[in-house]
Amino acid sequence: MNLILILGFMLLAIGFWGMLTQKNMIKIVIGLTIAEVGVQIIMISIGYIKERTAPILDSAVPLADAVNKVVDPIPQALVLTAIVIGVAVNALILSFIIRLYKEKKSLSIDDYKEMKW
Amino acid sequence: MVNIIYIIILLLGIGFLLPITEKLGKKVSNSMFFLTLTSVSVISVQWLYAFIINGQTSLQFFTAGVKPPLSINLQLGLSESVFITSINILALIGAVYLIKHFNNIGIRSHVLYLLMILGLNGLVLTRDIFNIFVFLEITGISTYALIGSDLRLKSLIASFKYMLAGGVASIFLLLGIIFLYHNTGTLNIDGMIAASPLQSGLKIAGIAIFFLFFALLIEMKQFPANGWALDVYEASNPGISGIISAAGTAAILFALYKVMPLGNDLWFNTIAVIGIITFIASNIMGIKQKNATRLLGYSSIGQLGLLLAAMGLGFLYGGINGKFQFIIFALFISHFIAKAGLFWIAGIVKKKEIKSWGVLRKSPVLLFFTGSFMFALLGFPPFPGFFGKWELVLTLANKHQFLWITAILLGSLIEAIYLIRWFGYILKEKQEENETIEQGATKYSSVFILGTILFTISGLYMIYNPITNLSFYFYPLLFIAFLFITDNILPAYIKNILSIAGLSYYGYVYFNQFSEFRFIFAVIFLAGGILTLIPGFVKKGKRVGFYPSAIIMYVGLLGLLVAKDMFSFFTAWEFMTIGSYFLIIRGKRSQPHALSYMLFSLGGAYLIMFGFALTHVFSGGNGIALDLLNSIKSNSALIFTMLAIGFLTKTAAAGLHIWLPGAHAEAESDVSPMVSAVLLKAGVFGLILIMISSLRFDAKMIIYLLGWLGAITALLGNLMASFQEDAKKLLAYSSIAQLGYILFALAIMSHIGWMAAIWYAMNHFLYKALLFLAVGAVVVKLKTHNMYEMGGLIKQMPFSFVSVLIGIIALSGVPPLSGFGGKWLLYNAFILKGWYLQGAIIAFSGVVAFLYLFKLINSIFLGPVKDNFRKVKEVSIWYLIPQYIIIIAIMVISAKPKIVLGKIGDFITSYMPDNLVVWKGDVASSYMNGKLFGVWDAPNIMIIIGIIFVTLLSWLLIMSRKAQKVEMFNIVYSAERPESPQTTHFSHNIYSHYRKALGFLALPLIVNFWSFIVDSIHSIADFVRRLYNGNGQAYIMHILGFMVIIYFVLFNGGLF
Amino acid sequence: MSGLDDLKKKMVTGPDGEQFEVNPINDYYCSKKPEVTTPAHPYIEKFFNWARANSLWVLGWGTGCGSIELPPLTTPRFDMYRYGVQMRPTPRQACVFIISGYLAVKTLKRVIRAYEQMQGPKFVIALGSCTINGGMYYDSYNTINRLDYYMPVDVYIAGCMPRPEAILSGFVALKKRIKEGKGEGANEYAEKFEWYKANQKKIIKQWDMPDYNW
Amino acid sequence: MEISLLTKILFSLLGLFIVFNYGLLQAGVMRKIVARVAGRYGIPIYQPYIDLIKNYSKRTQITHGVMFYLGPVFRFSGGIGLFFFIPMIYGSVYWQNFSFSGDIILLMYFQFFGMLGMALGAGEGGQPNSIIGISRGLAQFTAVEVPFTLAIISIAVQYDTLSVYDIVAAQQGGIQNWTLFTNPFAVIAGMFAFLGLMRHAPFNVVMAPQEIPIGPPTEYHSTYLGMLQSNRVVLHIVEAVLFMNLFFGGATSWLELIIKSFFIYFITVFIGVVFPRYRVDHTVRWFLKIPLVFGILAVLFV
């Protein structure tokens, strides 16, 4: 579990590193996505209970025994929601980047600084 | 009652239905869109009604049919219903405003709008923390898309930055939520609060709450992690900016409010500090901003900071109930309406530069609402923010949080700088003729409705506020409202008659209620008001805006006298300030002067407010009666100083005077006497109030210093007046000096000194009104202020000449006119007090006054007449009528001063029994140690001088009855002949030798000081705002940096 | 501006934009002619003349080279004060005008102006030959030859230049003349105003002033 | 002892007559003294009379307007008024004039009455040099007023009264009781101010003859000038009497008054003969240096 948690934080860090260092907007968005994945992993790892299975009621997990067999289902539900939302946001951002590229023919974030101060 | 869940269902359902119904045509989809928003508003209003009127208690609504934690629950209480009602109504009006924009973009914008409103409602209603995340994201995504949907490059960039910031914020929010869940085992906010994770001692809980709060702080656009927000405000359609600024932040504020109980005092404090830093910082940066929507963005963020600070402080001091509920709501609703309104007006004006907003003058209604919104933001009465700010200051004072008060007032003052300046541009900045503003019923009506709501709420505040009874203002405000409504209809003379009648009626009603010095000031305010309104009959046309402003000022002035408690006093003070500001800014070139007037007044007003709050606290914390000034138990010197400085900004004591010359000189000709002769006395009234209270405690040192200040003010004012070339500026500087005398006389704190002060106050009212009316009328006639361009007008304007002559004799203190009484009382007072050196300065400045008085009358009326003024006629009779009424008054009180001074003396005796002036018949005498000291027999002096004068005149008439009348150039000119009137009139810089000798005293050091302050603030603003370099990446950096700072602050505080 | 330009009629614009004409000669100056003044009752007039004779206030203005002889009068050696004579810096307050020597045409204009600005009764003392017949400048192109063509003269003091003693004796002569009631130069000027003006205008080509300088 | 109003008026007018004649003679004597200092024979001492008669006997006159006409009236009213408000002879009920109407503050401010009227009259005269003179006069007056005020404050405090009569009363009983000896700083400051008030050299740039022809009265002549001259002689005596009352023990008889006021006035003439002229800016600065220091000393050590 700790390993996965650390992985999550590492991904988070990598994501932020990407967001802060890359000039290409798509790469920045990728950084954001990586960071989001990191958070999602962290969430799952927090809900994880050792030696338990996924909270899916199927033949392997009978309903009566589910409480003791599965991991905490709520974080998983949350992650699902978060992923959905994250995907939506990413799609929107990327579509905006396409629009911006069409307007200015540049992907560098440095070229979009007209509004300041 | 409709289940609140239907709001969500309606918005979501119709939102998804709209793309389908679009096929049926635009009308159908639009009507569905509006119907949805209307029904949502109706539902929320219905609930609000239930909560307020029927006293409904708060309710829980459960989804999925089960109770939490298994399901998500919505809570609807009074606060929730207030917030959703505000949001939904604003959404409805906003939809009206934006409908054209939406129709241009297509049905997707309708959908996005509904989704955004859904998200905002959800944020307010839900009690599930993960649901907050979901609603936040719904709001976020729909907002991003809505901003970008017009596909302009700027909006796309802004939206992109917003998304990055929102993405980062949501990462932290998720982290916070999951850790909290891990800690408490529930997602329900109430459950979490019950588990009190911070108190449980787990380290992880601290981190979890840190992430949660931090994410919300970013969504609250706190400094410095808010560069992206400014871009959003600047770039997106102003209609949408308005919704984001008002409704969006309202919802997030409420979300934060819900989770706040998870924090502890350290957190509350930190949040409050972050809020106040944001408030001050973004207001400072706003000063340098020229772009209208971006400036509104700065202001929005500032207001959010203030709200956040108030909320943090509320939690710190026992939770949001009672007082703090009142405060936050008052501040919130002001910001909410005003900011949305201003953004929407920006959408109508469509001018980027704030300097080009002059086009607003084409639409008086919009102009009116712009002003109202700005003054609502600044917390002026009658708007709710005023009540909020007062209570906030008072509450904080009760908790002895003086640093907080200082910070809040400082921030507000800085905010005033750019808002008032902007408004000044709107009112006065030159505009090209062909500029127009957008027309269109939808946008106008939405602004109009918003404004109406603002005024309705303000009216409710005025009537039902829990602080004090302001019923005095009811009819006057109705009258003012009437004047505003009919401003564009009625001609000026009808409004003038109405105003004079109104003032006279109030005089009649309230005259008997005033006693002692209130009576004297009532005479000054009422008689001054009526006299200075008479010249208004000259004006043709409608004179839009003048009468409401004048009446606001006079109502404020009377309110000062009526006020029994500090709050009504302060309300009156602010009314007076607003009214006079609008009067002053009417002058042609008075925009910068009106601005500095307003800023000094506001600074003074805040000091007065602070002082009142301290009075409340240090007199035992019971109530706010004005009489509490007399029962201050500790820190009296501090309070006294604050109030004194506050009042001294109005009387323009040296150091605080720089606003006066421009403001009084550039004002219209009948406004100058109003603001100079009448308005300045308000400050004197305030000074008298606190000086009376100072009899109960020891403020001797400060009063001693005030005496020096008065003397120096008198000297500097007179010196600077002597070096003026502008006739009205000369009179303005003279006012500064005269108020210096009054301050000096008050500071003497003896019977005779006060008599001198009040005599001076009355006399200054008379002769300054006389001079300003006479000179003002001449200035109007000649269309120039410069004395050296005038000259020789005695033949064309003999009546004005006599007025000015009487005015200057009275002012200079030459016997036998009334001014000498002031000198006699003053000399006696300071000699008896033992203030010899100050007295010598006063005496010196009294003589210096002759320099400018001679210059005034000589340059205007004597010497050669200029060619272009050969044919001018005497000024209008409407200017002369008040002048001659005043002359009669001066003559009467000069010959029989006892009729006034006797009464003044009687009531002063009850406060200051020492150094009495004793009357024997008409002879006044002063006593030192029981021995006769000085004598003044006014009637006798007048008779003797009169007889001598008449005798000599008749002698001269007999001796030289056949003197040949000659023309202006029949003068000896070294056997040459003068070339032109311009080269013969010696008027410009006639005291050059005096400037050589004493000019160093009149160097503009004080002006330089204040410009240094202003420049520094501007430089700081320019420096700080470089932070927002426009790079989205940098903004992420700011967010992370902000996080690190908060972390270390909290770490240092021992949270982790 | 110089000469006659600034006396030309001109259109000016008033503060309200109205246009009107200004005629400096009429508007700036009083255009009345001087009048003959009647003396008071003889006895009173005699007393007045005594006072006038003993209080001679001289316009402190030297017109020609003879002016160098005037300052010595104030010195201990000559001391004109003992005769009640003193200098006044303004023609309004002076009653004696000493024309000290030759008069250039340019100066004459100023002299006329100053003389007319003095209040009557007023007296003129002409100093030196130049004022009598032009003296050494009798054929000069720009000096006048006879002063009494241009203004009434009470006393001539001959010499080139007359010494201060001579001037003092001139004062004494003037006193005598005044006491006798003959010091009516101002009235003479008013009576023969047209003649004097014609003479003056004949020689002064650039007449840029009103006919009588009050 | 109370006297009737009529008696009072008659005695005041008689006093005015005396002062007027004394003033004319004194002016003659002073000019004679100046002449003798210069080594000249000088005017006959009755010359001021002749000049006055001559000016009143002028036959023509002009006027620039109402204010020009009224200027000398204001000026002379100022002088006569000042006389009426000053007590002349200590101990006599007949020579107190109307000094009961006010005190020294009245006198201080009544000085301006004439000045202001004269300034306005000269202003309407339209002579630019007159206005230069006035601007100088006013400027000089402001500076002169500082030591004067300080001196007056000082003696008002010293004698516990503002009444000129009481100030004289307090100085009775021998020369050692004069303010000159009891309060020397005040007297020094006051006498400096007196120099400025009287406008003899070095403080006579106001009327600087020839330079601005003669300052404010440049346009005045004939009867106007007569009135101004009359005022001048009255005012000089009255001012000297005022300073005599304040600093030099007052007078108990006309003889004493004449002697004292003569010497007081003579001080200014004496200094005027000896010193050259100050420019106005120098005057202003000078009065705000040495006399001011004495004035401050006077109020500090009273």
PDB file of C-alpha atoms in Angstrom, chain B residues 794-795 801 805 808-809 812-816 820 823-824 827-828 830-831 835-837 839-840 842-844 846-851 853-854 857-858 861-864 923 926 928-929 931-938 940-941 944-945 948-950 952-953 955-974 983-986 990-991 993-994 996-998 1000, chain D residues 56-67 69-70 72-74 76-78 80-81 84-85 98 100-103 105-110 112-113 116 119-129 131-132 134-136 138-143 145-146 149-150 152-153 156-157 159-163 166 213 218-219 223-224 227 230 279-282 284-285 288 296 299-300 302:
ATOM      1  CA  ILE B 794     -16.250  98.979 -10.319  1.00  0.00           C
ATOM      2  CA  LYS B 795     -17.995 101.047 -12.955  1.00  0.00           C
ATOM      3  CA  PHE B 801     -17.988  96.024  -5.642  1.00  0.00           C
ATOM      4  CA  LEU B 805     -15.836  95.853  -0.071  1.00  0.00           C
ATOM      5  CA  ILE B 808     -13.186  92.349   2.890  1.00  0.00           C
ATOM      6  CA  ILE B 809     -13.670  94.921   5.617  1.00  0.00           C
ATOM      7  CA  SER B 812      -9.994  91.809   7.698  1.00  0.00           C
ATOM      8  CA  GLY B 813     -11.264  92.692  11.154  1.00  0.00           C
ATOM      9  CA  VAL B 814     -11.135  96.420  10.621  1.00  0.00           C
ATOM     10  CA  PRO B 815     -13.541  98.216  12.905  1.00  0.00           C
ATOM     11  CA  PRO B 816     -16.404  98.995  12.807  1.00  0.00           C
ATOM     12  CA  PHE B 820     -13.250  93.280  14.586  1.00  0.00           C
ATOM     13  CA  LYS B 823     -10.200  89.926  16.586  1.00  0.00           C
ATOM     14  CA  TRP B 824     -11.011  91.523  19.916  1.00  0.00           C
ATOM     15  CA  TYR B 827      -6.732  88.734  21.334  1.00  0.00           C
ATOM     16  CA  ASN B 828      -8.329  88.779  24.737  1.00  0.00           C
ATOM     17  CA  PHE B 830      -5.054  84.216  23.877  1.00  0.00           C
ATOM     18  CA  ILE B 831      -3.603  86.864  26.148  1.00  0.00           C
ATOM     19  CA  TRP B 835      -0.512  81.776  24.477  1.00  0.00           C
ATOM     20  CA  TYR B 836       1.611  84.721  23.453  1.00  0.00           C
ATOM     21  CA  LEU B 837       3.697  83.219  20.694  1.00  0.00           C
ATOM     22  CA  GLY B 839      -1.152  84.635  19.452  1.00  0.00           C
ATOM     23  CA  ALA B 840       1.572  86.608  17.725  1.00  0.00           C
ATOM     24  CA  ILE B 842      -2.356  84.690  14.673  1.00  0.00           C
ATOM     25  CA  ALA B 843      -1.933  88.439  14.788  1.00  0.00           C
ATOM     26  CA  PHE B 844       0.689  88.296  12.073  1.00  0.00           C
ATOM     27  CA  GLY B 846      -4.350  88.624  10.503  1.00  0.00           C
ATOM     28  CA  VAL B 847      -2.256  91.369   8.953  1.00  0.00           C
ATOM     29  CA  VAL B 848      -1.086  89.170   6.105  1.00  0.00           C
ATOM     30  CA  ALA B 849      -4.755  88.834   5.253  1.00  0.00           C
ATOM     31  CA  PHE B 850      -4.701  92.445   4.129  1.00  0.00           C
ATOM     32  CA  LEU B 851      -2.351  91.507   1.338  1.00  0.00           C
ATOM     33  CA  LEU B 853      -7.868  91.173   0.474  1.00  0.00           C
ATOM     34  CA  PHE B 854      -6.421  94.246  -1.175  1.00  0.00           C
ATOM     35  CA  ILE B 857     -10.674  93.891  -4.623  1.00  0.00           C
ATOM     36  CA  ASN B 858      -8.008  95.897  -6.417  1.00  0.00           C
ATOM     37  CA  PHE B 861     -12.656  96.084  -9.451  1.00  0.00           C
ATOM     38  CA  LEU B 862     -10.014  98.795  -9.604  1.00  0.00           C
ATOM     39  CA  GLY B 863      -7.439  99.838 -12.134  1.00  0.00           C
ATOM     40  CA  PRO B 864      -7.984  99.952 -15.869  1.00  0.00           C
ATOM     41  CA  VAL B 923     -20.321  97.133  26.017  1.00  0.00           C
ATOM     42  CA  SER B 926     -13.221  90.925  29.673  1.00  0.00           C
ATOM     43  CA  MET B 928      -8.317  89.155  34.218  1.00  0.00           C
ATOM     44  CA  ASN B 929      -8.214  87.973  37.798  1.00  0.00           C
ATOM     45  CA  LYS B 931      -9.838  93.140  37.109  1.00  0.00           C
ATOM     46  CA  LEU B 932     -11.205  94.837  34.021  1.00  0.00           C
ATOM     47  CA  PHE B 933      -9.016  93.801  31.109  1.00  0.00           C
ATOM     48  CA  GLY B 934     -10.423  94.797  27.742  1.00  0.00           C
ATOM     49  CA  VAL B 935     -13.387  96.789  26.516  1.00  0.00           C
ATOM     50  CA  TRP B 936     -15.309  96.716  23.275  1.00  0.00           C
ATOM     51  CA  ASP B 937     -18.211  99.029  22.616  1.00  0.00           C
ATOM     52  CA  ALA B 938     -19.332  98.102  19.130  1.00  0.00           C
ATOM     53  CA  ASN B 940     -20.286 103.422  19.929  1.00  0.00           C
ATOM     54  CA  ILE B 941     -17.356 102.704  17.640  1.00  0.00           C
ATOM     55  CA  ILE B 944     -18.112 107.617  16.020  1.00  0.00           C
ATOM     56  CA  ILE B 945     -16.573 106.340  12.830  1.00  0.00           C
ATOM     57  CA  ILE B 948     -16.367 111.308  11.306  1.00  0.00           C
ATOM     58  CA  PHE B 949     -16.706 109.734   7.916  1.00  0.00           C
ATOM     59  CA  VAL B 950     -19.854 111.591   6.991  1.00  0.00           C
ATOM     60  CA  LEU B 952     -15.245 114.538   6.203  1.00  0.00           C
ATOM     61  CA  LEU B 953     -17.114 113.399   3.152  1.00  0.00           C
ATOM     62  CA  TRP B 955     -16.374 118.625   3.657  1.00  0.00           C
ATOM     63  CA  LEU B 956     -14.707 117.118   0.632  1.00  0.00           C
ATOM     64  CA  LEU B 957     -17.919 117.440  -1.319  1.00  0.00           C
ATOM     65  CA  ILE B 958     -18.068 121.097  -0.506  1.00  0.00           C
ATOM     66  CA  MET B 959     -14.415 121.688  -1.260  1.00  0.00           C
ATOM     67  CA  SER B 960     -14.266 119.884  -4.543  1.00  0.00           C
ATOM     68  CA  ARG B 961     -17.734 119.664  -5.936  1.00  0.00           C
ATOM     69  CA  LYS B 962     -16.597 120.372  -9.471  1.00  0.00           C
ATOM     70  CA  ALA B 963     -14.006 117.663  -9.843  1.00  0.00           C
ATOM     71  CA  GLN B 964     -13.664 116.629 -13.450  1.00  0.00           C
ATOM     72  CA  LYS B 965     -14.548 112.976 -14.038  1.00  0.00           C
ATOM     73  CA  VAL B 966     -11.793 111.420 -16.113  1.00  0.00           C
ATOM     74  CA  GLU B 967     -11.223 108.127 -17.850  1.00  0.00           C
ATOM     75  CA  MET B 968      -8.903 105.313 -16.964  1.00  0.00           C
ATOM     76  CA  PHE B 969      -5.885 106.433 -18.960  1.00  0.00           C
ATOM     77  CA  ASN B 970      -5.909 109.971 -17.670  1.00  0.00           C
ATOM     78  CA  ILE B 971      -3.140 109.108 -15.275  1.00  0.00           C
ATOM     79  CA  VAL B 972       0.335 110.431 -14.834  1.00  0.00           C
ATOM     80  CA  TYR B 973       2.622 108.030 -16.553  1.00  0.00           C
ATOM     81  CA  SER B 974       5.988 109.726 -16.521  1.00  0.00           C
ATOM     82  CA  THR B 983       0.294  96.627 -19.517  1.00  0.00           C
ATOM     83  CA  THR B 984      -1.060  99.247 -17.152  1.00  0.00           C
ATOM     84  CA  HIS B 985      -2.903  96.951 -14.773  1.00  0.00           C
ATOM     85  CA  PHE B 986      -0.492  95.970 -12.039  1.00  0.00           C
ATOM     86  CA  ILE B 990       2.170  92.042  -6.979  1.00  0.00           C
ATOM     87  CA  TYR B 991       3.680  90.599  -3.830  1.00  0.00           C
ATOM     88  CA  HIS B 993       8.884  91.139  -2.875  1.00  0.00           C
ATOM     89  CA  TYR B 994       6.923  89.340  -0.184  1.00  0.00           C
ATOM     90  CA  LYS B 996      11.200  86.916  -1.926  1.00  0.00           C
ATOM     91  CA  ALA B 997      11.152  87.602   1.800  1.00  0.00           C
ATOM     92  CA  LEU B 998       8.771  84.975   3.119  1.00  0.00           C
ATOM     93  CA  PHE B1000       9.957  79.936   1.774  1.00  0.00           C
TER      94      PHE B1000
ATOM     95  CA  TYR D  56      -6.954 123.424  -0.578  1.00  0.00           C
ATOM     96  CA  SER D  57      -6.948 126.479  -2.809  1.00  0.00           C
ATOM     97  CA  LYS D  58      -6.325 124.654  -6.051  1.00  0.00           C
ATOM     98  CA  ARG D  59      -8.911 125.526  -8.637  1.00  0.00           C
ATOM     99  CA  THR D  60      -9.115 122.367 -10.692  1.00  0.00           C
ATOM    100  CA  GLN D  61      -9.504 118.823  -9.695  1.00  0.00           C
ATOM    101  CA  ILE D  62     -10.113 115.489 -11.330  1.00  0.00           C
ATOM    102  CA  THR D  63     -11.599 112.291 -10.035  1.00  0.00           C
ATOM    103  CA  HIS D  64     -11.152 108.743 -11.224  1.00  0.00           C
ATOM    104  CA  GLY D  65     -14.285 107.447  -9.595  1.00  0.00           C
ATOM    105  CA  VAL D  66     -16.174 107.057  -6.372  1.00  0.00           C
ATOM    106  CA  MET D  67     -13.578 105.031  -4.554  1.00  0.00           C
ATOM    107  CA  TYR D  69     -12.919 110.202  -4.217  1.00  0.00           C
ATOM    108  CA  LEU D  70     -13.554 108.384  -0.985  1.00  0.00           C
ATOM    109  CA  PRO D  72      -8.781 110.430   1.331  1.00  0.00           C
ATOM    110  CA  VAL D  73     -11.999 110.464   3.340  1.00  0.00           C
ATOM    111  CA  PHE D  74     -11.271 106.972   4.565  1.00  0.00           C
ATOM    112  CA  PHE D  76      -8.497 111.031   7.220  1.00  0.00           C
ATOM    113  CA  SER D  77     -11.332 109.284   9.064  1.00  0.00           C
ATOM    114  CA  GLY D  78      -8.766 106.711  10.061  1.00  0.00           C
ATOM    115  CA  ILE D  80      -9.181 111.333  13.276  1.00  0.00           C
ATOM    116  CA  GLY D  81     -10.839 108.144  14.489  1.00  0.00           C
ATOM    117  CA  PHE D  84     -10.797 109.908  19.107  1.00  0.00           C
ATOM    118  CA  PHE D  85     -10.018 106.490  20.507  1.00  0.00           C
ATOM    119  CA  PHE D  98     -13.806 108.488  23.317  1.00  0.00           C
ATOM    120  CA  PHE D 100     -13.851 104.236  26.592  1.00  0.00           C
ATOM    121  CA  SER D 101     -15.263 102.636  23.398  1.00  0.00           C
ATOM    122  CA  GLY D 102     -12.417 100.240  23.060  1.00  0.00           C
ATOM    123  CA  ASP D 103      -8.949  99.311  24.027  1.00  0.00           C
ATOM    124  CA  ILE D 105      -6.851  96.190  20.113  1.00  0.00           C
ATOM    125  CA  LEU D 106      -9.287  98.674  18.671  1.00  0.00           C
ATOM    126  CA  LEU D 107      -6.396 101.039  18.055  1.00  0.00           C
ATOM    127  CA  MET D 108      -4.304  98.329  16.425  1.00  0.00           C
ATOM    128  CA  TYR D 109      -7.025  97.407  14.007  1.00  0.00           C
ATOM    129  CA  PHE D 110      -8.341 100.873  13.453  1.00  0.00           C
ATOM    130  CA  PHE D 112      -6.010  99.657   8.993  1.00  0.00           C
ATOM    131  CA  PHE D 113      -9.183 101.579   8.342  1.00  0.00           C
ATOM    132  CA  LEU D 116      -7.407 100.160   3.449  1.00  0.00           C
ATOM    133  CA  ALA D 119      -5.269 101.719  -0.827  1.00  0.00           C
ATOM    134  CA  LEU D 120      -8.628 101.302  -2.525  1.00  0.00           C
ATOM    135  CA  GLY D 121      -8.745 104.929  -3.582  1.00  0.00           C
ATOM    136  CA  ALA D 122      -5.262 104.801  -5.001  1.00  0.00           C
ATOM    137  CA  GLY D 123      -6.208 101.533  -6.647  1.00  0.00           C
ATOM    138  CA  GLU D 124      -9.043 103.167  -8.487  1.00  0.00           C
ATOM    139  CA  GLY D 125      -6.646 105.903  -9.520  1.00  0.00           C
ATOM    140  CA  GLY D 126      -5.232 103.238 -11.751  1.00  0.00           C
ATOM    141  CA  GLN D 127      -1.640 104.404 -11.506  1.00  0.00           C
ATOM    142  CA  PRO D 128       0.367 101.174 -11.489  1.00  0.00           C
ATOM    143  CA  ASN D 129       3.036 102.792  -9.364  1.00  0.00           C
ATOM    144  CA  ILE D 131      -0.300  99.900  -6.439  1.00  0.00           C
ATOM    145  CA  ILE D 132       3.352  99.064  -6.215  1.00  0.00           C
ATOM    146  CA  ILE D 134       0.519  99.917  -1.669  1.00  0.00           C
ATOM    147  CA  SER D 135       1.820  96.415  -2.074  1.00  0.00           C
ATOM    148  CA  ARG D 136       5.048  97.538  -0.458  1.00  0.00           C
ATOM    149  CA  LEU D 138       1.040  96.378   3.141  1.00  0.00           C
ATOM    150  CA  ALA D 139       3.978  94.013   3.046  1.00  0.00           C
ATOM    151  CA  GLN D 140       6.011  96.236   5.321  1.00  0.00           C
ATOM    152  CA  PHE D 141       3.076  96.650   7.632  1.00  0.00           C
ATOM    153  CA  THR D 142       2.657  92.907   8.106  1.00  0.00           C
ATOM    154  CA  ALA D 143       6.222  92.608   9.273  1.00  0.00           C
ATOM    155  CA  GLU D 145       2.947  94.323  13.148  1.00  0.00           C
ATOM    156  CA  VAL D 146       4.795  91.325  14.571  1.00  0.00           C
ATOM    157  CA  THR D 149       1.858  92.874  18.653  1.00  0.00           C
ATOM    158  CA  LEU D 150       4.396  91.121  20.807  1.00  0.00           C
ATOM    159  CA  ILE D 152       1.523  95.036  23.201  1.00  0.00           C
ATOM    160  CA  ILE D 153       0.911  91.505  24.443  1.00  0.00           C
ATOM    161  CA  ALA D 156      -0.964  93.991  28.421  1.00  0.00           C
ATOM    162  CA  VAL D 157       0.224  91.096  30.489  1.00  0.00           C
ATOM    163  CA  TYR D 159      -0.185  95.719  33.480  1.00  0.00           C
ATOM    164  CA  ASP D 160      -3.068  93.211  33.435  1.00  0.00           C
ATOM    165  CA  THR D 161      -5.058  95.418  31.127  1.00  0.00           C
ATOM    166  CA  LEU D 162      -5.650  96.274  27.523  1.00  0.00           C
ATOM    167  CA  SER D 163      -6.970  99.715  28.295  1.00  0.00           C
ATOM    168  CA  ASP D 166      -4.963 101.961  32.654  1.00  0.00           C
ATOM    169  CA  PRO D 213       6.674 108.641  -8.333  1.00  0.00           C
ATOM    170  CA  THR D 218       0.687 109.665  -6.947  1.00  0.00           C
ATOM    171  CA  GLU D 219      -2.676 110.578  -8.477  1.00  0.00           C
ATOM    172  CA  THR D 223      -8.124 118.946  -1.850  1.00  0.00           C
ATOM    173  CA  TYR D 224      -7.420 115.237  -1.742  1.00  0.00           C
ATOM    174  CA  MET D 227      -6.793 115.902   3.323  1.00  0.00           C
ATOM    175  CA  SER D 230      -3.929 116.895   7.276  1.00  0.00           C
ATOM    176  CA  ARG D 279      14.131  97.377   0.126  1.00  0.00           C
ATOM    177  CA  VAL D 280      10.800  95.868   1.117  1.00  0.00           C
ATOM    178  CA  ASP D 281      11.941  92.298   1.194  1.00  0.00           C
ATOM    179  CA  HIS D 282      14.854  93.403   3.363  1.00  0.00           C
ATOM    180  CA  VAL D 284      10.223  92.270   6.021  1.00  0.00           C
ATOM    181  CA  ARG D 285      13.093  89.980   6.820  1.00  0.00           C
ATOM    182  CA  LEU D 288      11.247  89.214  11.475  1.00  0.00           C
ATOM    183  CA  ILE D 296       9.750  87.258  21.951  1.00  0.00           C
ATOM    184  CA  VAL D 299       6.656  88.152  26.123  1.00  0.00           C
ATOM    185  CA  LEU D 300       8.929  85.550  27.678  1.00  0.00           C
ATOM    186  CA  VAL D 302       7.182  89.716  31.250  1.00  0.00           C
TER     187      VAL D 302
END
